[in-house]
mmCIF file with all atom_site columns, C-alpha atoms in Angstrom:
data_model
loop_
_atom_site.group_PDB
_atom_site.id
_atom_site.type_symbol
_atom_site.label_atom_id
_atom_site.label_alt_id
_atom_site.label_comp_id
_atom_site.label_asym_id
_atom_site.label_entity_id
_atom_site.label_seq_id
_atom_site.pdbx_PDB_ins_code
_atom_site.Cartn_x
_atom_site.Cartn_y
_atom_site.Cartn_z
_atom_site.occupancy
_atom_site.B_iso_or_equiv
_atom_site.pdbx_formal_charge
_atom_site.auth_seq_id
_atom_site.auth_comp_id
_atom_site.auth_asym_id
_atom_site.auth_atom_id
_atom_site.pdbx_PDB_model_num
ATOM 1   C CA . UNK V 1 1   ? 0.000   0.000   0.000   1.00 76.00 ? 1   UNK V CA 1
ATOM 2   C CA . UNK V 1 2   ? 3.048   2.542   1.050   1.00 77.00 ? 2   UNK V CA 1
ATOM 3   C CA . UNK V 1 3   ? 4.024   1.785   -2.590  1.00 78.00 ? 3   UNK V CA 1
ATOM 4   C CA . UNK V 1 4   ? 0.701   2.653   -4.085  1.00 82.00 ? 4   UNK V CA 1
ATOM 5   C CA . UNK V 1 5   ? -0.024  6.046   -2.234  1.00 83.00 ? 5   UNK V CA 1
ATOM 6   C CA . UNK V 1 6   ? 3.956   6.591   -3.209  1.00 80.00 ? 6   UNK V CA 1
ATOM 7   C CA . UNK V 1 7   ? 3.108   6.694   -6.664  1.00 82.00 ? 7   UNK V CA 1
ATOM 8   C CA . UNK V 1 8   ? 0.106   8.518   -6.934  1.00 85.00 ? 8   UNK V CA 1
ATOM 9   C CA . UNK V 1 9   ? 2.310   11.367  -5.187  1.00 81.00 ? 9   UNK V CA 1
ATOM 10  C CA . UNK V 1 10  ? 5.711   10.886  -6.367  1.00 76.00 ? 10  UNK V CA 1
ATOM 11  C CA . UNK V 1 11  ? 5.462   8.946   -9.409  1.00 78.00 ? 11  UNK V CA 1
ATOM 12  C CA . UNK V 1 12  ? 7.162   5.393   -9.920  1.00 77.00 ? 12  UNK V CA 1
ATOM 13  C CA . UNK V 1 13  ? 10.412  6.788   -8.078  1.00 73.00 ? 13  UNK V CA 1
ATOM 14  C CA . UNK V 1 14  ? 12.949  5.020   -5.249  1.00 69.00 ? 14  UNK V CA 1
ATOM 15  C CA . UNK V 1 15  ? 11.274  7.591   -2.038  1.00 70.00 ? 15  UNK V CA 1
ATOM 16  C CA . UNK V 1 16  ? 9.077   6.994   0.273   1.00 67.00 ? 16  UNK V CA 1
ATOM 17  C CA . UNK V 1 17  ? 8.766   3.346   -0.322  1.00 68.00 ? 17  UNK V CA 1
ATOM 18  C CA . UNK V 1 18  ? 7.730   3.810   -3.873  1.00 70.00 ? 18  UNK V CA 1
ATOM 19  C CA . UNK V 1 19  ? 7.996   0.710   -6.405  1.00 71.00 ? 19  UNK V CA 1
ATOM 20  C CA . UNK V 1 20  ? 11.849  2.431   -7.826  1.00 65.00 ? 20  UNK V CA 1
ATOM 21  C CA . UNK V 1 21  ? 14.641  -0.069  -8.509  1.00 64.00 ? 21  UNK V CA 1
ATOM 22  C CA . UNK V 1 22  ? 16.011  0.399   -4.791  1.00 64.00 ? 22  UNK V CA 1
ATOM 23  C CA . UNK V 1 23  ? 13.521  1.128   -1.720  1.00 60.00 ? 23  UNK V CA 1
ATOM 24  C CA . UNK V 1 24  ? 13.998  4.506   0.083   1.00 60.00 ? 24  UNK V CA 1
ATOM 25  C CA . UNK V 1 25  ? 11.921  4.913   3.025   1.00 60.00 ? 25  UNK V CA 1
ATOM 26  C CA . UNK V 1 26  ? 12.651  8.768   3.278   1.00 58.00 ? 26  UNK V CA 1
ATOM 27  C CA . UNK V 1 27  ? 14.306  11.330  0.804   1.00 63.00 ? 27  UNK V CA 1
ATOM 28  C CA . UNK V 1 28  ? 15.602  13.889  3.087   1.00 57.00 ? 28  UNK V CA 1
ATOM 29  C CA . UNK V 1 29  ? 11.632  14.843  4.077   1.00 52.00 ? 29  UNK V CA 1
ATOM 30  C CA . UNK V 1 30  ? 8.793   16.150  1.427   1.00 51.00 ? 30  UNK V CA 1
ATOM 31  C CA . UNK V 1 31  ? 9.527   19.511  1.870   1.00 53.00 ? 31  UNK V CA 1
ATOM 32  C CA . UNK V 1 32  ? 13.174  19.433  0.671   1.00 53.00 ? 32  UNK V CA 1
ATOM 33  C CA . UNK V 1 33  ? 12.517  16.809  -1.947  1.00 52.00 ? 33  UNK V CA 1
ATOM 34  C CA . UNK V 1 34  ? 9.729   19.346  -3.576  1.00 53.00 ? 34  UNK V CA 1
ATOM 35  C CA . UNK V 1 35  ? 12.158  22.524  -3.199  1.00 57.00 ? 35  UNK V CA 1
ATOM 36  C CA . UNK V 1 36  ? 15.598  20.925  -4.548  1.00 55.00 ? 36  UNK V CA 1
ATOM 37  C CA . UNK V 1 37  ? 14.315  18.477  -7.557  1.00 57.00 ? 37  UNK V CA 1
ATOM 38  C CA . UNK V 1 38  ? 11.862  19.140  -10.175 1.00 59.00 ? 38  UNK V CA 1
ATOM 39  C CA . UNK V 1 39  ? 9.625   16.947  -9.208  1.00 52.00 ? 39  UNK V CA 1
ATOM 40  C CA . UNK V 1 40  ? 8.591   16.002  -12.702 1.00 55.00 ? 40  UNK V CA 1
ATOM 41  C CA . UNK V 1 41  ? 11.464  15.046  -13.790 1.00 58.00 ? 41  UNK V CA 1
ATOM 42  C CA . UNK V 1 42  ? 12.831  12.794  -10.428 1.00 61.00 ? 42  UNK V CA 1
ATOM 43  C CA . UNK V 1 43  ? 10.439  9.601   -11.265 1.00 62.00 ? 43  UNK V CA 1
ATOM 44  C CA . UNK V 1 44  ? 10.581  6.468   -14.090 1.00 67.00 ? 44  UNK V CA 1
ATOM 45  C CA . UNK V 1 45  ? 6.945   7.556   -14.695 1.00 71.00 ? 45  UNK V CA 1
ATOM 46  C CA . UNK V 1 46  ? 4.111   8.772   -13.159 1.00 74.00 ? 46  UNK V CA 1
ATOM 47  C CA . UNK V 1 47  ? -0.080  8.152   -13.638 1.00 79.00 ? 47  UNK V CA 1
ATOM 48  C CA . UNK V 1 48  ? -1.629  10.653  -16.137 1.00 83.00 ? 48  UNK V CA 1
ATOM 49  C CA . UNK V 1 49  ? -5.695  9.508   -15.441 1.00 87.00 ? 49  UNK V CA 1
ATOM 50  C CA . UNK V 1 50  ? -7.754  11.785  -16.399 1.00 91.00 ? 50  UNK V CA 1
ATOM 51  C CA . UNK V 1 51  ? -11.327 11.681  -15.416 1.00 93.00 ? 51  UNK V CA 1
ATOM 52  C CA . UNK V 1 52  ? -13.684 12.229  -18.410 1.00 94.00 ? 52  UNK V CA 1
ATOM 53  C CA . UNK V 1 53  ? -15.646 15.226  -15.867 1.00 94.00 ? 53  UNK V CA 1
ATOM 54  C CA . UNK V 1 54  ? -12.677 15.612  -13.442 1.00 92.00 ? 54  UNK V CA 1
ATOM 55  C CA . UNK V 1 55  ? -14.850 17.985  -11.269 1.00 92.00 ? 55  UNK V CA 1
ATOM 56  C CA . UNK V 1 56  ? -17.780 15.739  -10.576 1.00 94.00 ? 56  UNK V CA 1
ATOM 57  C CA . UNK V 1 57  ? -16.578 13.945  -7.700  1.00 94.00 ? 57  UNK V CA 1
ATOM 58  C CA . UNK V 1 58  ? -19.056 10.481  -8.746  1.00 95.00 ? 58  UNK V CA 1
ATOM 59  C CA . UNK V 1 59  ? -18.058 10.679  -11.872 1.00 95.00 ? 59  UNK V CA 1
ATOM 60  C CA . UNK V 1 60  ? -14.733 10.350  -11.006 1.00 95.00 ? 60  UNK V CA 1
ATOM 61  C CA . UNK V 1 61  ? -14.941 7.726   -8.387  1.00 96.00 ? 61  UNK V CA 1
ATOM 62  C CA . UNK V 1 62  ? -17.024 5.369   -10.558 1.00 95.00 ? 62  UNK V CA 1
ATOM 63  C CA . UNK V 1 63  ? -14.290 5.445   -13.094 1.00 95.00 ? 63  UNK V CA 1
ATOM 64  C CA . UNK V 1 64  ? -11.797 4.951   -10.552 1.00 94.00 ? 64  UNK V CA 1
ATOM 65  C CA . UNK V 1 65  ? -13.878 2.164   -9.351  1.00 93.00 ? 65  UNK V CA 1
ATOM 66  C CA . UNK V 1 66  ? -13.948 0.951   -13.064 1.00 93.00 ? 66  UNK V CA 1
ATOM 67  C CA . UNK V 1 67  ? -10.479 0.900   -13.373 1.00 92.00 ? 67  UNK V CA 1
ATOM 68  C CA . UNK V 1 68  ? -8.848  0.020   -9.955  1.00 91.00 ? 68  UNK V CA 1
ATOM 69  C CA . UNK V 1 69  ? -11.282 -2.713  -8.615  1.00 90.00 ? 69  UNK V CA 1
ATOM 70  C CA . UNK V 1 70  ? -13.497 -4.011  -11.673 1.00 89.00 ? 70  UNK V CA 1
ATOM 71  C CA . UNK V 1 71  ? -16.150 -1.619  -10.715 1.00 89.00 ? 71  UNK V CA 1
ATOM 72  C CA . UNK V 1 72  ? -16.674 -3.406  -7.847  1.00 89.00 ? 72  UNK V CA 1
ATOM 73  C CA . UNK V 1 73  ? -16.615 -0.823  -5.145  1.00 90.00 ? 73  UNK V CA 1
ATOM 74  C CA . UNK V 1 74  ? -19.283 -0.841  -2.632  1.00 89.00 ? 74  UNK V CA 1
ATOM 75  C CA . UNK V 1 75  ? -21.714 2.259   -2.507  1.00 90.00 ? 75  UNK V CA 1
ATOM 76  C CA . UNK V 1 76  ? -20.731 3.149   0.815   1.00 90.00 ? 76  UNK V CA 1
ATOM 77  C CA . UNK V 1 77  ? -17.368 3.218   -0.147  1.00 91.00 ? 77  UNK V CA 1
ATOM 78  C CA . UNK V 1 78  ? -18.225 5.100   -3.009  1.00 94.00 ? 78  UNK V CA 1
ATOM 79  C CA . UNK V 1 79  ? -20.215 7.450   -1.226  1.00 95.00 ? 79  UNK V CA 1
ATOM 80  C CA . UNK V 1 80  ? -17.282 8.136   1.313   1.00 95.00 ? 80  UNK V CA 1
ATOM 81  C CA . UNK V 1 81  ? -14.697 8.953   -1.274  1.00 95.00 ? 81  UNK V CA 1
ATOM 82  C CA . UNK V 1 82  ? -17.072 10.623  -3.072  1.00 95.00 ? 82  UNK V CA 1
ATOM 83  C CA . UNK V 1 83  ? -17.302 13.307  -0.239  1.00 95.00 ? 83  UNK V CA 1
ATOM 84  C CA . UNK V 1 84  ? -13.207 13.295  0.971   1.00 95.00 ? 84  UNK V CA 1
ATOM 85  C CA . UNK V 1 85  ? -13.015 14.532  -3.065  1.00 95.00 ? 85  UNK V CA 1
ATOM 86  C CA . UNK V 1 86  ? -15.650 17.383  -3.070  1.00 93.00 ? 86  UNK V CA 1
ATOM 87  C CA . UNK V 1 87  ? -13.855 17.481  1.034   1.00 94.00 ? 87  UNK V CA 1
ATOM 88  C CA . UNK V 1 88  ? -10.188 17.898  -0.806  1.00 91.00 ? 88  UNK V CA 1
ATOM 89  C CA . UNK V 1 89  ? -10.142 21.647  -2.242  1.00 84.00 ? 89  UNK V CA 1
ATOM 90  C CA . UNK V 1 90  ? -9.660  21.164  -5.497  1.00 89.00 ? 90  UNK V CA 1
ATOM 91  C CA . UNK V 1 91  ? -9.751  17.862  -8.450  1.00 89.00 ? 91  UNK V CA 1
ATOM 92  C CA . UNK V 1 92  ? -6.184  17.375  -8.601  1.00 88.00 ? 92  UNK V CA 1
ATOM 93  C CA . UNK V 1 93  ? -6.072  16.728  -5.011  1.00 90.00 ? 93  UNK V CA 1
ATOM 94  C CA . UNK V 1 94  ? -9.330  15.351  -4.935  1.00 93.00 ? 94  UNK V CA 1
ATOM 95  C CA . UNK V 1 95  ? -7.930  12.747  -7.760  1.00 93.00 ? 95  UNK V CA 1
ATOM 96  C CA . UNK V 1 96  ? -5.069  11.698  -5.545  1.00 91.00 ? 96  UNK V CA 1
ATOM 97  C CA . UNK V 1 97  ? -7.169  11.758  -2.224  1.00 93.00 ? 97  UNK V CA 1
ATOM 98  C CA . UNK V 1 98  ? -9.618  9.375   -4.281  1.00 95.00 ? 98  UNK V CA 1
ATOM 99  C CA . UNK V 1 99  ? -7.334  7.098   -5.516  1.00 94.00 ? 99  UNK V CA 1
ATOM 100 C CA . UNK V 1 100 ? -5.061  6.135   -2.019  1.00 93.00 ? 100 UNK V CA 1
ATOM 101 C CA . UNK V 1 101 ? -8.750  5.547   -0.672  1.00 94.00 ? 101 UNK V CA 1
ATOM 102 C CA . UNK V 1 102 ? -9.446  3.157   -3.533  1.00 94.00 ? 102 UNK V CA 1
ATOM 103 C CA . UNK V 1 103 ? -6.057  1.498   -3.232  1.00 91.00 ? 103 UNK V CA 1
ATOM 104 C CA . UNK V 1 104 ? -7.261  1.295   0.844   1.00 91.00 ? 104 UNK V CA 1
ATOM 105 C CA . UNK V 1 105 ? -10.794 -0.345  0.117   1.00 90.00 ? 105 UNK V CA 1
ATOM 106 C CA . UNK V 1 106 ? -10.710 -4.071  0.278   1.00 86.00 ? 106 UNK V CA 1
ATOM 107 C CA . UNK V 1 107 ? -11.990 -4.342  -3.356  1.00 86.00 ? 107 UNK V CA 1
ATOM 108 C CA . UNK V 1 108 ? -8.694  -3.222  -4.380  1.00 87.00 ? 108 UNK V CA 1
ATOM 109 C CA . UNK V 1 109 ? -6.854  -6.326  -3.004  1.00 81.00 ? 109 UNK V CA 1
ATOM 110 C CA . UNK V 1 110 ? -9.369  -8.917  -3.736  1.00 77.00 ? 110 UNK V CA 1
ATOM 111 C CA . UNK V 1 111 ? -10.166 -10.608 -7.039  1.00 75.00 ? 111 UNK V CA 1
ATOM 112 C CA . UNK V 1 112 ? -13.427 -11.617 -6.481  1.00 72.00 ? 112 UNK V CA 1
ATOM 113 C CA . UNK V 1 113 ? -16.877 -9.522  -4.899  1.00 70.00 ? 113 UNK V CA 1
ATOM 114 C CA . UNK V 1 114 ? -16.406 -8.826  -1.729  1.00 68.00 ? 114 UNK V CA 1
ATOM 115 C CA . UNK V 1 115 ? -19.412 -9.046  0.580   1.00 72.00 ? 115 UNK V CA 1
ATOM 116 C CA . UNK V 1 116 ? -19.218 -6.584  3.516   1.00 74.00 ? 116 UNK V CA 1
ATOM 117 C CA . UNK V 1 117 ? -21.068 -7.241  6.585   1.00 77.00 ? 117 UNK V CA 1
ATOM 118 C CA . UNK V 1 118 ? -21.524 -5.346  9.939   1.00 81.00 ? 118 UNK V CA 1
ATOM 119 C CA . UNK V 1 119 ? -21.227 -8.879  11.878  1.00 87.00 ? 119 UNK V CA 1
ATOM 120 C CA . UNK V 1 120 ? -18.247 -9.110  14.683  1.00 87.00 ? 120 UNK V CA 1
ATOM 121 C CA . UNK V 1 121 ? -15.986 -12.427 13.453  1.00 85.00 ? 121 UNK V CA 1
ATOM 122 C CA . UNK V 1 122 ? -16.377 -14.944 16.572  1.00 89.00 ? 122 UNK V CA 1
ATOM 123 C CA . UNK V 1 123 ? -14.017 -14.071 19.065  1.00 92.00 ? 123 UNK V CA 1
ATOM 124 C CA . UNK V 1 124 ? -10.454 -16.584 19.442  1.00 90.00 ? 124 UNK V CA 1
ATOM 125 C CA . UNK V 1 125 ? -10.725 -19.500 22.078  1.00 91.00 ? 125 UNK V CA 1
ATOM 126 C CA . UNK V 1 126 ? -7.418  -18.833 23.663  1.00 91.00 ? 126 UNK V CA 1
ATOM 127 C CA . UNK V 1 127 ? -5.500  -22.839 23.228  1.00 87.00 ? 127 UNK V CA 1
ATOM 128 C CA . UNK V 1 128 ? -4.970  -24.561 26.665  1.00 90.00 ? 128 UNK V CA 1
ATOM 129 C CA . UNK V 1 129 ? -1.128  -24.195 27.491  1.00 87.00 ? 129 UNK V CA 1
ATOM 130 C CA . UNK V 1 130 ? 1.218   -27.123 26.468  1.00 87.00 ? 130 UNK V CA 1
ATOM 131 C CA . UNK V 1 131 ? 3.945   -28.178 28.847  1.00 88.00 ? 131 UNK V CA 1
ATOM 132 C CA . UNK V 1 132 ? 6.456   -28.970 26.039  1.00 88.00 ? 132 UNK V CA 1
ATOM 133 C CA . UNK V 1 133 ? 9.092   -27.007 25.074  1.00 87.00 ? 133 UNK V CA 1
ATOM 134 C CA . UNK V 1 134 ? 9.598   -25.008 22.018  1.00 83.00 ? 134 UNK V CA 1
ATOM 135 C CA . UNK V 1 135 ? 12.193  -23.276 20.334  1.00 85.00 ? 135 UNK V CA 1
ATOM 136 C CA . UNK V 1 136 ? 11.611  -20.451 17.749  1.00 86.00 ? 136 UNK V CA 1
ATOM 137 C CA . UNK V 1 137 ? 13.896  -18.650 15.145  1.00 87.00 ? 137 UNK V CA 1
ATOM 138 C CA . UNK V 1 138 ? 12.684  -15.145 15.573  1.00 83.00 ? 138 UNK V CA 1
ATOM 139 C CA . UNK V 1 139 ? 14.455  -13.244 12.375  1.00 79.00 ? 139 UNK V CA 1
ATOM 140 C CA . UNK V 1 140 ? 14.188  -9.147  12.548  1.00 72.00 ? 140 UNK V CA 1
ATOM 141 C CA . UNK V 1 141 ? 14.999  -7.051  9.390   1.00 68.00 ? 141 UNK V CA 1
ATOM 142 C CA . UNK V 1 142 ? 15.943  -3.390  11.197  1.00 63.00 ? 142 UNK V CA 1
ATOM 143 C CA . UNK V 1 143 ? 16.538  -1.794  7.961   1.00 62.00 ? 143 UNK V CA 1
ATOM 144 C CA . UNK V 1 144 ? 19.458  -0.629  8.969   1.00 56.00 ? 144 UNK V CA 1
ATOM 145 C CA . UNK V 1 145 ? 18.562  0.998   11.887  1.00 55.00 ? 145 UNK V CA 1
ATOM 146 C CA . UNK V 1 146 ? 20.324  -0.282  14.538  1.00 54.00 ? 146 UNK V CA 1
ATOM 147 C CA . UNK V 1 147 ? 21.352  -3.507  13.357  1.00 49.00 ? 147 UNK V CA 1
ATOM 148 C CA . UNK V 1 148 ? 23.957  -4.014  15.133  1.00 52.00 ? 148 UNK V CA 1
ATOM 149 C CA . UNK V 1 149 ? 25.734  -2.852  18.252  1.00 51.00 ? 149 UNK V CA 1
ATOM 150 C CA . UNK V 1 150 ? 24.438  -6.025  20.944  1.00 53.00 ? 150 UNK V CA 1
ATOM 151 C CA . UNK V 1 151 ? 20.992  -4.459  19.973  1.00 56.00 ? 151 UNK V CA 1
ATOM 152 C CA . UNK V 1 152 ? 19.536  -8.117  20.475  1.00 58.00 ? 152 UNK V CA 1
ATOM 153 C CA . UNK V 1 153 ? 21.996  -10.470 23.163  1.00 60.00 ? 153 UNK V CA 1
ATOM 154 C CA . UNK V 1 154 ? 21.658  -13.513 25.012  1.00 59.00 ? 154 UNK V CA 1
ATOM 155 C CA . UNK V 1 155 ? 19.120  -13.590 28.053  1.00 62.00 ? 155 UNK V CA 1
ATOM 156 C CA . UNK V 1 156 ? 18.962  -17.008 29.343  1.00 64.00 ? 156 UNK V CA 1
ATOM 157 C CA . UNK V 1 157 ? 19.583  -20.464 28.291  1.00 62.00 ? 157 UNK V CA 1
ATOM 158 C CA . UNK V 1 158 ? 22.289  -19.743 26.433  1.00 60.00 ? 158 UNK V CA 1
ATOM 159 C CA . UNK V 1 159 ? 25.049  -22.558 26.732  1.00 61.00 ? 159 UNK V CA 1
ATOM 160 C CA . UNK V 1 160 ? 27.576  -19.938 27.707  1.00 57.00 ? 160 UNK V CA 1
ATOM 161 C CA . UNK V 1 161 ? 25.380  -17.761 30.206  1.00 53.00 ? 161 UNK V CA 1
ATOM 162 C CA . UNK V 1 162 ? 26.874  -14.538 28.718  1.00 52.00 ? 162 UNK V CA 1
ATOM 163 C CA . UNK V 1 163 ? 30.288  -14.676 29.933  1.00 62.00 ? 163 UNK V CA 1
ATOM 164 C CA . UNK V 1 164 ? 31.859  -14.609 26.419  1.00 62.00 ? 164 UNK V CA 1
ATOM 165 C CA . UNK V 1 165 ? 29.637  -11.596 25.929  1.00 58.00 ? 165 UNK V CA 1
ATOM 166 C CA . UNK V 1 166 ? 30.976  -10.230 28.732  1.00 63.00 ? 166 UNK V CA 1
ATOM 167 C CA . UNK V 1 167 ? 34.331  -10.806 28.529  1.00 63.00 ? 167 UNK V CA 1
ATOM 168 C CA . UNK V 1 168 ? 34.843  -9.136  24.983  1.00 59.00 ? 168 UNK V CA 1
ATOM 169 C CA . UNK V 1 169 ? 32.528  -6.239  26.343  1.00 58.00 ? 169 UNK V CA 1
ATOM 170 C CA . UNK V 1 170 ? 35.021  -5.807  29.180  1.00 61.00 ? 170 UNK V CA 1
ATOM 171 C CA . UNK V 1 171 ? 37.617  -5.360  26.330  1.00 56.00 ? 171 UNK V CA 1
#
């Protein structure tokens, strides 16, 4: 989804986790990216829709819906986008506004109708406790964050109970 709203603002480009040939979760923050590169020309492409009555806000939405999900957006849904683009200030914005909603609506990721209903899903019978043991390999991508630097170390039940750890900390 990051991807999706990425390109509707930025174009196919690397920032803000668009769908570029490397992944950049930031480009030095919105503001400087729109004051130091014409933004036009800093993408691989970008979507040129145009609405055939780009001011008539269900006009544009049903198109939308006829192009992003099959035309099988909901009316509610409709409705509600319908109003955050009249909502937006002006089409352009309204456009964009319309589709990141549409890319948000669970029509969008299915292939198939989809058949909301106001009904709570049964609640999850919490599974009686086992008394065998378990090991799991828990793997965390930091992005290079803090990858490093004894971010994760050895608690308990480690064969060496931390005293290599400690040792080449003491270093």
């Amino acid at each position: 989804l990051n991807g999706i709203i990425s390109m509707v603002d930025h174009g196919l480009n690397d920032c803000f986790s668009g769908f570029g040939e490397t992944t950049i979760f930031w480009c030095d923050g919105l503001d400087y990216y729109h004051q130091y590169y014409d933004v036009d020309k800093v993408h691989y492409g970008k979507l040129n829709f145009t609405p055939s009555d780009p001011n008539n806000a269900a006009s544009v939405v049903n198109e939308l819906s006829l192009l992003l999900t099959g035309g099988r957006l909901n009316s509610n849904s409709r409705n509600i986008i319908s109003s955050a683009f009249q909502d937006a200030g002006d089409s352009s914005d309204g456009l964009r506004l319309a589709q990141k909603l549409i890319a948000a609506s669970p029509e969008f990721h299915s292939t198939s109708t989809f058949d909301a209903t106001s009904v709570d899903r049964p609640e999850m019978k919490t599974p009686p406790p086992s008394d065998k043991r378990y090991k799991a390999v828990v793997f965390m991508f930091l992005d290079g964050g803090s990858d490093s630097h004894n971010m994760l170390v050895p608690h308990s039940g480690c064969s060496d109970s931390g005293d290599k750890k400690n040792i080449v900390r003491s270093l």
